[in-house]
Tab-separated table of C-alpha atoms and ligand atoms in Angstrom:
chain	number	residue	atom	x	y	z
A	1	MET	CA	-5.083	-15.710	45.735
A	2	ILE	CA	-2.590	-18.320	44.598
A	3	PRO	CA	-0.277	-18.498	47.611
A	4	TYR	CA	3.524	-18.640	47.403
A	5	GLY	CA	3.467	-21.918	49.338
A	6	ARG	CA	0.936	-24.142	50.712
A	7	GLN	CA	0.661	-27.584	52.426
A	8	GLU	CA	-0.905	-30.636	50.689
A	9	ILE	CA	-2.863	-32.836	53.054
A	10	SER	CA	-4.151	-36.347	51.675
A	11	GLN	CA	-6.714	-38.644	53.106
A	12	ALA	CA	-3.914	-40.843	54.298
A	13	ASP	CA	-2.567	-37.915	56.408
A	14	ILE	CA	-6.014	-37.367	57.948
A	15	ASP	CA	-6.439	-41.076	58.772
A	16	ALA	CA	-2.952	-41.182	60.344
A	17	VAL	CA	-3.599	-38.251	62.609
A	18	THR	CA	-7.178	-39.556	63.503
A	19	GLU	CA	-5.719	-42.898	64.432
A	20	VAL	CA	-3.299	-41.180	66.978
A	21	LEU	CA	-6.352	-39.212	68.398
A	22	GLN	CA	-7.930	-42.565	69.199
A	23	SER	CA	-4.764	-44.168	70.634
A	24	ASP	CA	-3.208	-44.178	74.071
A	25	PHE	CA	-0.548	-41.583	73.287
A	26	LEU	CA	-0.913	-37.989	72.199
A	27	THR	CA	2.567	-37.247	73.101
A	28	GLN	CA	5.705	-39.302	73.988
A	29	GLY	CA	4.464	-42.353	72.233
A	30	PRO	CA	5.729	-44.676	69.493
A	31	LYS	CA	5.146	-42.322	66.556
A	32	THR	CA	7.806	-39.784	67.236
A	33	PRO	CA	10.736	-42.317	67.357
A	34	LEU	CA	9.357	-43.781	64.161
A	35	PHE	CA	9.426	-40.424	62.502
A	36	GLU	CA	12.913	-39.748	63.684
A	37	GLN	CA	14.011	-43.095	62.277
A	38	LEU	CA	12.339	-42.358	58.839
A	39	ILE	CA	14.206	-39.109	58.610
A	40	ALA	CA	17.583	-40.458	59.805
A	41	HIS	CA	17.419	-43.292	57.455
A	42	LYS	CA	16.309	-41.000	54.494
A	43	VAL	CA	19.073	-38.522	54.892
A	44	SER	CA	21.809	-41.109	56.087
A	45	ALA	CA	22.285	-39.536	59.540
A	46	LYS	CA	22.952	-41.500	62.637
A	47	HIS	CA	20.588	-39.593	64.880
A	48	ALA	CA	17.301	-37.582	64.398
A	49	LEU	CA	15.621	-35.656	67.037
A	50	ALA	CA	12.111	-34.296	66.572
A	51	VAL	CA	11.107	-31.040	68.141
A	52	ASN	CA	8.273	-28.451	67.922
A	53	SER	CA	9.912	-26.253	65.417
A	54	ALA	CA	13.098	-25.615	63.577
A	55	THR	CA	13.657	-22.659	65.705
A	56	SER	CA	13.725	-24.988	68.712
A	57	ALA	CA	16.093	-27.263	66.856
A	58	LEU	CA	18.419	-24.334	66.135
A	59	HIS	CA	18.289	-23.365	69.718
A	60	ILE	CA	19.307	-26.709	71.251
A	61	ALA	CA	21.847	-27.163	68.424
A	62	CYS	CA	23.622	-23.922	69.584
A	63	LEU	CA	23.423	-25.139	73.168
A	64	VAL	CA	25.071	-28.441	72.601
A	65	LEU	CA	27.780	-26.963	70.450
A	66	GLY	CA	28.572	-24.685	73.503
A	67	VAL	CA	27.400	-21.280	72.297
A	68	GLY	CA	27.317	-18.903	75.190
A	69	LYS	CA	28.118	-15.553	76.562
A	70	GLY	CA	31.094	-13.969	74.823
A	71	ASP	CA	30.876	-16.220	71.722
A	72	TRP	CA	29.992	-15.246	68.084
A	73	LEU	CA	27.517	-16.835	65.824
A	74	TRP	CA	27.647	-15.976	62.148
A	75	THR	CA	25.013	-16.403	59.642
A	76	THR	CA	23.684	-14.824	56.308
A	77	PRO	CA	21.658	-11.761	56.293
A	78	ILE	CA	19.241	-13.343	53.800
A	79	THR	CA	17.425	-15.826	55.937
A	80	PHE	CA	14.513	-15.917	58.293
A	81	VAL	CA	15.377	-14.239	61.658
A	82	ALA	CA	15.398	-17.657	63.488
A	83	SER	CA	18.777	-18.526	61.975
A	84	ALA	CA	20.354	-15.607	63.805
A	85	ASN	CA	18.121	-15.429	66.917
A	86	CYS	CA	19.344	-18.871	68.155
A	87	GLY	CA	22.747	-17.198	68.923
A	88	LEU	CA	21.059	-14.496	70.857
A	89	TYR	CA	18.998	-17.059	72.921
A	90	CYS	CA	22.305	-18.404	74.192
A	91	GLY	CA	23.737	-15.036	75.288
A	92	ALA	CA	26.049	-14.946	72.179
A	93	LYS	CA	26.554	-12.180	69.720
A	94	VAL	CA	25.679	-12.403	66.061
A	95	ASP	CA	27.383	-11.224	63.023
A	96	PHE	CA	26.700	-11.772	59.339
A	97	VAL	CA	28.510	-12.761	56.113
A	98	ASP	CA	27.406	-11.291	52.769
A	99	ILE	CA	25.733	-13.421	50.057
A	100	ASP	CA	27.059	-14.842	46.839
A	101	PRO	CA	25.417	-12.853	43.964
A	102	ARG	CA	24.679	-16.066	41.954
A	103	THR	CA	23.214	-18.482	44.642
A	104	TYR	CA	22.076	-15.907	47.197
A	105	ASN	CA	23.708	-18.226	49.819
A	106	LEU	CA	26.447	-17.103	52.275
A	107	SER	CA	29.442	-16.476	50.112
A	108	PRO	CA	32.540	-18.619	51.069
A	109	THR	CA	34.821	-15.680	49.706
A	110	ALA	CA	33.291	-13.227	52.016
A	111	LEU	CA	33.419	-15.683	54.722
A	112	GLU	CA	37.153	-16.219	54.295
A	113	GLN	CA	37.899	-12.406	54.240
A	114	LYS	CA	35.843	-12.028	57.390
A	115	LEU	CA	37.570	-14.890	59.145
A	116	ILE	CA	41.040	-13.317	58.394
A	117	THR	CA	40.002	-10.047	60.052
A	118	ALA	CA	38.382	-11.988	62.908
A	119	GLU	CA	41.386	-14.005	63.618
A	120	ARG	CA	43.412	-10.771	63.903
A	121	ASP	CA	40.848	-9.206	66.161
A	122	GLY	CA	40.342	-12.310	68.386
A	123	LYS	CA	36.687	-12.579	67.405
A	124	LEU	CA	36.553	-15.772	65.485
A	125	PRO	CA	32.959	-17.397	65.517
A	126	LYS	CA	32.171	-20.424	67.587
A	127	VAL	CA	29.304	-21.488	65.233
A	128	LEU	CA	28.335	-20.785	61.601
A	129	VAL	CA	24.771	-21.310	60.530
A	130	ALA	CA	24.795	-22.084	56.909
A	131	VAL	CA	21.369	-21.524	55.383
A	132	HIS	CA	20.308	-23.451	52.167
A	133	LEU	CA	18.178	-20.631	50.719
A	134	CYS	CA	15.349	-21.880	48.627
A	135	GLY	CA	16.575	-25.459	49.062
A	136	GLN	CA	19.909	-24.930	47.235
A	137	PRO	CA	22.706	-26.078	49.531
A	138	CYS	CA	25.619	-23.738	50.290
A	139	ASP	CA	29.032	-24.452	49.154
A	140	MET	CA	29.649	-26.797	51.994
A	141	GLU	CA	32.915	-28.089	50.921
A	142	ALA	CA	34.484	-24.706	50.969
A	143	ILE	CA	32.846	-23.754	54.310
A	144	HIS	CA	33.834	-26.915	55.825
A	145	LYS	CA	37.502	-26.316	54.743
A	146	LEU	CA	37.382	-22.984	56.393
A	147	SER	CA	35.914	-24.461	59.636
A	148	GLN	CA	38.830	-26.860	59.846
A	149	ARG	CA	41.365	-24.000	59.517
A	150	TYR	CA	39.598	-21.530	61.846
A	151	GLY	CA	38.007	-23.924	64.319
A	152	PHE	CA	34.260	-23.189	64.122
A	153	LYS	CA	31.351	-25.555	64.229
A	154	ILE	CA	28.640	-25.718	61.439
A	155	ILE	CA	24.934	-26.032	61.724
A	156	GLU	CA	23.004	-26.429	58.427
A	157	ASP	CA	19.722	-24.632	58.466
A	158	ALA	CA	18.114	-26.879	55.846
A	159	SER	CA	14.583	-25.553	56.605
A	160	HIS	CA	14.062	-25.171	52.881
A	161	ALA	CA	16.031	-28.254	51.788
A	162	ILE	CA	14.742	-31.492	52.966
A	163	GLY	CA	14.793	-34.029	50.083
A	164	GLY	CA	17.517	-32.012	48.343
A	165	GLN	CA	21.054	-33.315	47.715
A	166	TYR	CA	24.608	-31.887	47.830
A	167	LYS	CA	27.236	-33.802	45.677
A	168	GLY	CA	24.960	-36.807	45.412
A	169	GLN	CA	24.252	-37.036	49.164
A	170	TYR	CA	21.045	-36.207	50.990
A	171	ILE	CA	21.140	-32.830	52.770
A	172	GLY	CA	21.475	-33.821	56.509
A	173	SER	CA	24.023	-36.672	55.858
A	174	GLY	CA	26.399	-34.412	57.853
A	175	HIS	CA	29.607	-34.808	55.914
A	176	TYR	CA	30.306	-31.207	56.072
A	177	SER	CA	28.620	-30.173	59.310
A	178	ASP	CA	27.842	-30.988	63.035
A	179	ILE	CA	24.156	-30.681	63.101
A	180	THR	CA	21.422	-30.156	60.309
A	181	VAL	CA	18.012	-28.715	61.053
A	182	PHE	CA	14.874	-29.185	59.167
A	183	SER	CA	11.446	-27.328	59.408
A	184	PHE	CA	7.956	-28.666	58.900
A	185	HIS	CA	5.984	-25.451	58.979
A	186	PRO	CA	3.108	-25.731	56.475
A	187	VAL	CA	4.815	-23.646	53.767
A	188	LYS	CA	7.947	-25.974	53.780
A	189	ILE	CA	8.450	-29.030	51.675
A	190	ILE	CA	6.565	-31.442	54.095
A	191	THR	CA	4.565	-30.414	57.156
A	192	THR	CA	3.757	-31.468	60.667
A	193	ALA	CA	1.752	-28.137	61.130
A	194	GLU	CA	4.571	-26.806	63.449
A	195	GLY	CA	7.629	-29.023	63.812
A	196	GLY	CA	11.325	-29.390	63.160
A	197	MET	CA	14.145	-31.949	63.399
A	198	ALA	CA	17.764	-31.864	64.284
A	199	VAL	CA	19.948	-34.538	62.788
A	200	THR	CA	23.601	-35.410	63.593
A	201	ASN	CA	26.087	-38.270	63.382
A	202	ASN	CA	27.565	-37.354	66.765
A	203	ASP	CA	26.343	-39.518	69.650
A	204	GLN	CA	27.157	-36.981	72.447
A	205	LEU	CA	25.416	-34.085	70.600
A	206	ALA	CA	22.314	-36.222	70.091
A	207	GLU	CA	22.251	-37.355	73.657
A	208	LYS	CA	22.531	-33.758	74.751
A	209	MET	CA	19.910	-32.410	72.347
A	210	ASN	CA	17.694	-35.156	73.572
A	211	LEU	CA	18.014	-33.693	77.087
A	212	TYR	CA	17.551	-30.168	76.163
A	213	ARG	CA	14.379	-30.764	74.272
A	214	SER	CA	12.731	-32.171	77.435
A	215	HIS	CA	13.607	-30.128	80.567
A	216	GLY	CA	17.070	-31.460	80.979
A	217	ILE	CA	15.572	-34.618	82.488
A	218	THR	CA	16.988	-37.976	81.882
A	219	ARG	CA	15.776	-41.635	82.959
A	220	GLU	CA	19.052	-43.103	81.785
A	221	PRO	CA	20.871	-44.514	84.738
A	222	HIS	CA	24.251	-43.901	83.139
A	223	LEU	CA	23.700	-40.195	83.042
A	224	MET	CA	22.733	-39.885	86.596
A	225	THR	CA	24.889	-38.845	89.483
A	226	HIS	CA	23.789	-41.936	91.525
A	227	GLU	CA	21.800	-45.142	91.349
A	228	PRO	CA	17.980	-44.430	90.773
A	229	ASP	CA	16.039	-44.297	94.030
A	230	GLY	CA	13.338	-46.563	92.316
A	231	PRO	CA	11.399	-47.087	89.177
A	232	TRP	CA	9.826	-43.619	89.446
A	233	TYR	CA	13.090	-41.931	89.464
A	234	TYR	CA	14.559	-39.375	86.874
A	235	GLN	CA	17.058	-36.609	87.209
A	236	GLN	CA	17.289	-33.081	85.936
A	237	ILE	CA	20.931	-32.745	84.935
A	238	GLU	CA	20.698	-29.579	82.624
A	239	LEU	CA	18.416	-26.626	82.323
A	240	GLY	CA	16.313	-27.828	79.378
A	241	TYR	CA	12.967	-26.857	77.677
A	242	ASN	CA	9.801	-28.415	76.598
A	243	TYR	CA	10.532	-28.533	72.857
A	244	ARG	CA	8.825	-31.925	72.223
A	245	MET	CA	6.913	-32.990	69.073
A	246	THR	CA	3.485	-34.419	69.687
A	247	GLU	CA	2.229	-37.838	68.401
A	248	LEU	CA	-0.246	-36.117	66.252
A	249	GLN	CA	2.494	-34.118	64.513
A	250	SER	CA	4.858	-37.081	64.206
A	251	ALA	CA	2.082	-39.157	62.521
A	252	LEU	CA	1.404	-36.473	60.057
A	253	GLY	CA	5.165	-36.291	59.343
A	254	ILE	CA	5.437	-40.128	58.905
A	255	SER	CA	2.528	-39.982	56.361
A	256	GLN	CA	4.058	-36.891	54.524
A	257	MET	CA	7.387	-38.521	54.288
A	258	GLU	CA	5.952	-41.059	52.000
A	259	ARG	CA	5.563	-38.272	49.372
A	260	LEU	CA	8.827	-36.364	49.990
A	261	ASP	CA	10.595	-37.486	46.853
A	262	GLN	CA	7.462	-36.936	44.801
A	263	TYR	CA	7.004	-33.438	46.292
A	264	VAL	CA	10.604	-32.402	45.496
A	265	ALA	CA	10.381	-33.840	41.974
A	266	ARG	CA	7.000	-31.932	41.414
A	267	ARG	CA	8.850	-28.608	42.750
A	268	HIS	CA	11.590	-29.347	40.192
A	269	GLU	CA	8.947	-29.761	37.396
A	270	LEU	CA	7.404	-26.440	38.189
A	271	ALA	CA	10.740	-24.658	38.553
A	272	ASN	CA	11.841	-25.876	35.069
A	273	ARG	CA	8.643	-24.831	33.741
A	274	TYR	CA	8.980	-21.377	35.228
A	275	ASP	CA	12.602	-21.373	33.730
A	276	GLN	CA	11.104	-21.950	30.207
A	277	LEU	CA	8.151	-19.690	30.511
A	278	LEU	CA	10.082	-16.635	31.911
A	279	GLN	CA	12.953	-16.771	29.374
A	280	ASN	CA	14.009	-13.414	27.730
A	281	LEU	CA	12.254	-11.240	30.288
A	282	PRO	CA	13.976	-8.495	32.334
A	283	LEU	CA	14.513	-10.954	35.040
A	284	THR	CA	17.202	-13.001	36.685
A	285	LEU	CA	15.988	-16.563	37.074
A	286	PRO	CA	17.375	-18.811	39.845
A	287	TRP	CA	20.792	-20.226	38.968
A	288	GLN	CA	21.343	-23.769	40.060
A	289	HIS	CA	24.863	-25.012	41.059
A	290	PRO	CA	25.794	-28.305	39.248
A	291	ASP	CA	26.745	-29.754	42.638
A	292	SER	CA	23.311	-29.376	44.001
A	293	TYR	CA	19.840	-30.928	43.754
A	294	SER	CA	17.722	-28.187	45.337
A	295	GLY	CA	14.673	-28.841	47.595
A	296	ARG	CA	13.183	-26.076	45.475
A	297	HIS	CA	11.271	-24.561	48.378
A	298	LEU	CA	11.234	-21.140	46.767
A	299	TYR	CA	11.378	-19.951	43.252
A	300	VAL	CA	13.001	-16.339	43.579
A	301	ILE	CA	13.284	-14.082	40.591
A	302	ARG	CA	15.237	-10.751	40.549
A	303	LEU	CA	13.829	-7.801	38.608
A	304	THR	CA	16.169	-5.997	36.146
A	305	LEU	CA	14.950	-2.647	37.349
A	306	ASP	CA	16.756	-0.397	34.962
A	307	ARG	CA	15.024	-2.236	32.130
A	308	LEU	CA	11.616	-1.847	33.742
A	309	LYS	CA	9.276	1.238	33.969
A	310	LYS	CA	7.718	0.163	37.325
A	311	THR	CA	9.335	0.034	40.683
A	312	HIS	CA	9.918	-3.309	42.577
A	313	ARG	CA	7.159	-2.354	44.998
A	314	GLU	CA	4.628	-1.485	42.219
A	315	ILE	CA	5.257	-4.816	40.548
A	316	PHE	CA	4.833	-6.662	43.830
A	317	GLU	CA	1.570	-4.818	44.671
A	318	ALA	CA	0.144	-5.345	41.187
A	319	LEU	CA	0.849	-9.105	41.410
A	320	ARG	CA	-0.979	-9.164	44.772
A	321	ALA	CA	-3.877	-7.208	43.403
A	322	GLU	CA	-4.410	-9.750	40.705
A	323	GLY	CA	-4.276	-12.544	43.181
A	324	ILE	CA	-0.692	-13.700	42.784
A	325	GLY	CA	0.597	-14.340	46.417
A	326	VAL	CA	4.192	-13.242	45.738
A	327	ASN	CA	6.338	-12.861	48.809
A	328	LEU	CA	9.874	-11.699	49.574
A	329	HIS	CA	12.326	-13.985	51.199
A	330	TYR	CA	13.951	-12.231	53.116
A	331	ILE	CA	14.286	-8.703	54.664
A	332	PRO	CA	18.054	-8.662	55.438
A	333	VAL	CA	18.160	-9.551	59.156
A	334	HIS	CA	20.652	-6.916	59.927
A	335	THR	CA	18.119	-4.250	58.930
A	336	GLN	CA	15.609	-5.439	61.529
A	337	PRO	CA	15.135	-2.864	64.401
A	338	HIS	CA	16.340	-5.547	66.976
A	339	TYR	CA	19.551	-6.000	65.105
A	340	GLN	CA	19.977	-2.205	64.292
A	341	GLN	CA	20.067	-1.694	68.059
A	342	MET	CA	23.124	-3.747	68.125
A	343	GLY	CA	24.883	-1.379	65.718
A	344	PHE	CA	24.264	-2.854	62.167
A	345	LYS	CA	23.592	-0.366	59.569
A	346	ARG	CA	22.235	-0.276	55.979
A	347	GLY	CA	25.151	-0.608	53.740
A	348	ASP	CA	26.934	-3.342	55.893
A	349	TYR	CA	26.138	-6.036	53.406
A	350	PRO	CA	25.827	-4.681	49.893
A	351	GLU	CA	24.959	-7.854	47.987
A	352	ALA	CA	22.182	-8.838	50.434
A	353	GLU	CA	20.748	-5.238	50.222
A	354	ARG	CA	20.745	-5.209	46.436
A	355	TYR	CA	19.121	-8.607	46.385
A	356	TYR	CA	16.430	-7.252	48.723
A	357	GLN	CA	15.692	-4.509	46.288
A	358	GLU	CA	15.109	-6.837	43.376
A	359	ALA	CA	13.956	-10.329	44.633
A	360	MET	CA	10.385	-11.676	44.654
A	361	SER	CA	9.312	-15.334	45.428
A	362	LEU	CA	6.712	-16.610	42.849
A	363	PRO	CA	4.276	-19.253	43.912
A	364	VAL	CA	5.637	-22.804	44.004
A	365	PHE	CA	4.133	-25.767	46.006
A	366	SER	CA	3.564	-29.397	45.265
A	367	ALA	CA	-0.136	-29.038	44.752
A	368	MET	CA	0.212	-26.175	42.336
A	369	THR	CA	-1.396	-26.800	38.894
A	370	GLU	CA	0.007	-25.861	35.496
A	371	GLN	CA	-3.086	-23.674	34.963
A	372	GLN	CA	-2.229	-21.738	38.205
A	373	GLN	CA	1.341	-21.449	37.063
A	374	ASP	CA	0.235	-20.120	33.581
A	375	LYS	CA	-1.824	-17.551	35.382
A	376	VAL	CA	1.163	-16.422	37.471
A	377	VAL	CA	3.157	-16.147	34.223
A	378	HIS	CA	0.398	-14.414	32.285
A	379	VAL	CA	-0.134	-11.849	35.033
A	380	LEU	CA	3.532	-11.225	35.588
A	381	LYS	CA	4.126	-10.605	31.847
A	382	GLY	CA	1.281	-8.253	31.750
A	383	ILE	CA	2.551	-6.186	34.644
A	384	LEU	CA	6.089	-6.169	33.202
A	385	GLN	CA	4.614	-5.010	29.834
A	386	VAL	CA	6.576	-7.392	27.652
B	401	LIG	C1	11.004	-21.516	58.313
B	401	LIG	C2	12.412	-21.314	58.767
B	401	LIG	C3	12.951	-21.312	60.031
B	401	LIG	C4	11.991	-21.621	61.248
B	401	LIG	O1	11.247	-22.646	61.035
B	401	LIG	P1	10.232	-23.031	62.199
B	401	LIG	O2	9.852	-24.355	62.009
B	401	LIG	O3	9.034	-22.186	61.776
B	401	LIG	O4	10.674	-22.545	63.569
B	401	LIG	C5	14.228	-21.175	60.288
B	401	LIG	N1	15.099	-20.865	59.231
B	401	LIG	C6	14.675	-20.845	57.892
B	401	LIG	C7	15.647	-20.478	56.836
B	401	LIG	C8	13.281	-20.948	57.727
B	401	LIG	O5	12.973	-20.856	56.466
C-alpha cells in the first residue's frame, strides 16, 4: 500500500535519538530547549514551547487565552476533531464557520456573517481556531481584521503547515494571531513520533503555557507567593498537566528540522507533478492562493461526480483495493456523534458537507518516489475510466 503520508527517518535521526538514550537526560534535559530555539528562530517567533502533541498545545493555548465556561470557541468543520475539542476541554461551547469553496479553509465571508448575528445575540467567540488545511494558510489578514473589530483571540492550528509561508513570512511568525500550534505526528511534515509546539510573541502567554504544560509548577522566585524555603523549593500556582516532550522526541525533532525546507520543497515538486499529470480529468485540483506558500501536507482532489459513472465511495474503495492508500481529510466535525448530541445537524454547513462528498487525499510525502506517484496516477485514471 502506498500510504497517504509517512515519516522519513534518516541514519542521522537514529544516531541523534541513540545519543540521548545513552545520555543523562531522557526528559527535561538540554535537547528540548534547543528544539524550541530552532523552531522559534525558523518561524521568527519570540517563544516556542514543546509539548507532547498538538492537541496538548491547543489545550494550553485555549487555557492561557482564558477560554472557560460560558465562552465560545469557533473553528472550521473541515479539520481534525482536536481543533474543536480543545474548547470543550476548557468547558467552553464550540461552534463552526463554513468553508471557502476554493481553499477549503474557514471562509472569512461566512465568519463575518456569523459574527454580525453573534454580536446581536451576545454570543461572540472568545477564540477562533484558524486551521491551515493541507498546509495552505487561511486568509489571516481578513480574519485578523475581524478579530480587532469583534474582540476575539486567534489560535492558528498549523498542524499541516510548518515550513509554509503567508505573505512572505513563515507560518508561526504571529503577525495575525496570538498563538500558533504545530504537530509532529508521523504523518505530518516533520516528526517527533508524538509531539507538538506552541509558538507566540507574547511573554505572558509563553510563561503561562510553560506552567500549564508541567503541572502548574514553577521554580521561578518571581512567580512565587513568597521567598523560596530553600534550594529544593517549587510552588504549584495553577492546575497544570504533564504535557512535556521527552528528550528523545526533541532530539528527533532537531535532526528532522535540518530537512524541513527540503521536505516542503519536495512536497511542492510532487504536488506540481500531480497538477500536471491530473489535468483535464473530471476532478478539481487543489487551488493555491497567490499569497501563500503551502506546507503541502495533503494533496486533496475533489471528484466531479456528475461526470463520473462511479460513486465517491466506489472510487475510494477501488483505489484502496489497488494499493493506493487514499484517505479523507476530514469528516465534518459537526457530524460526529459527540457533536450531534450538542444539537448540530446535517445541513448546518453546506460547503463543508459538499466537500466531504467529493474529497479524497492522494498520497504525498517527502520520501515518495516518482514511480510511486506514477502508479497512483495510472490507477486513478483507470478507475475514473478516462
Ligand atoms: C494532526 C492534527 C492535530 C492533532 O495533532 P496531534 O499532534 O496528533 O495531537 C490537530 N489539528 C490538525 C488540523 C491536525 O491535522
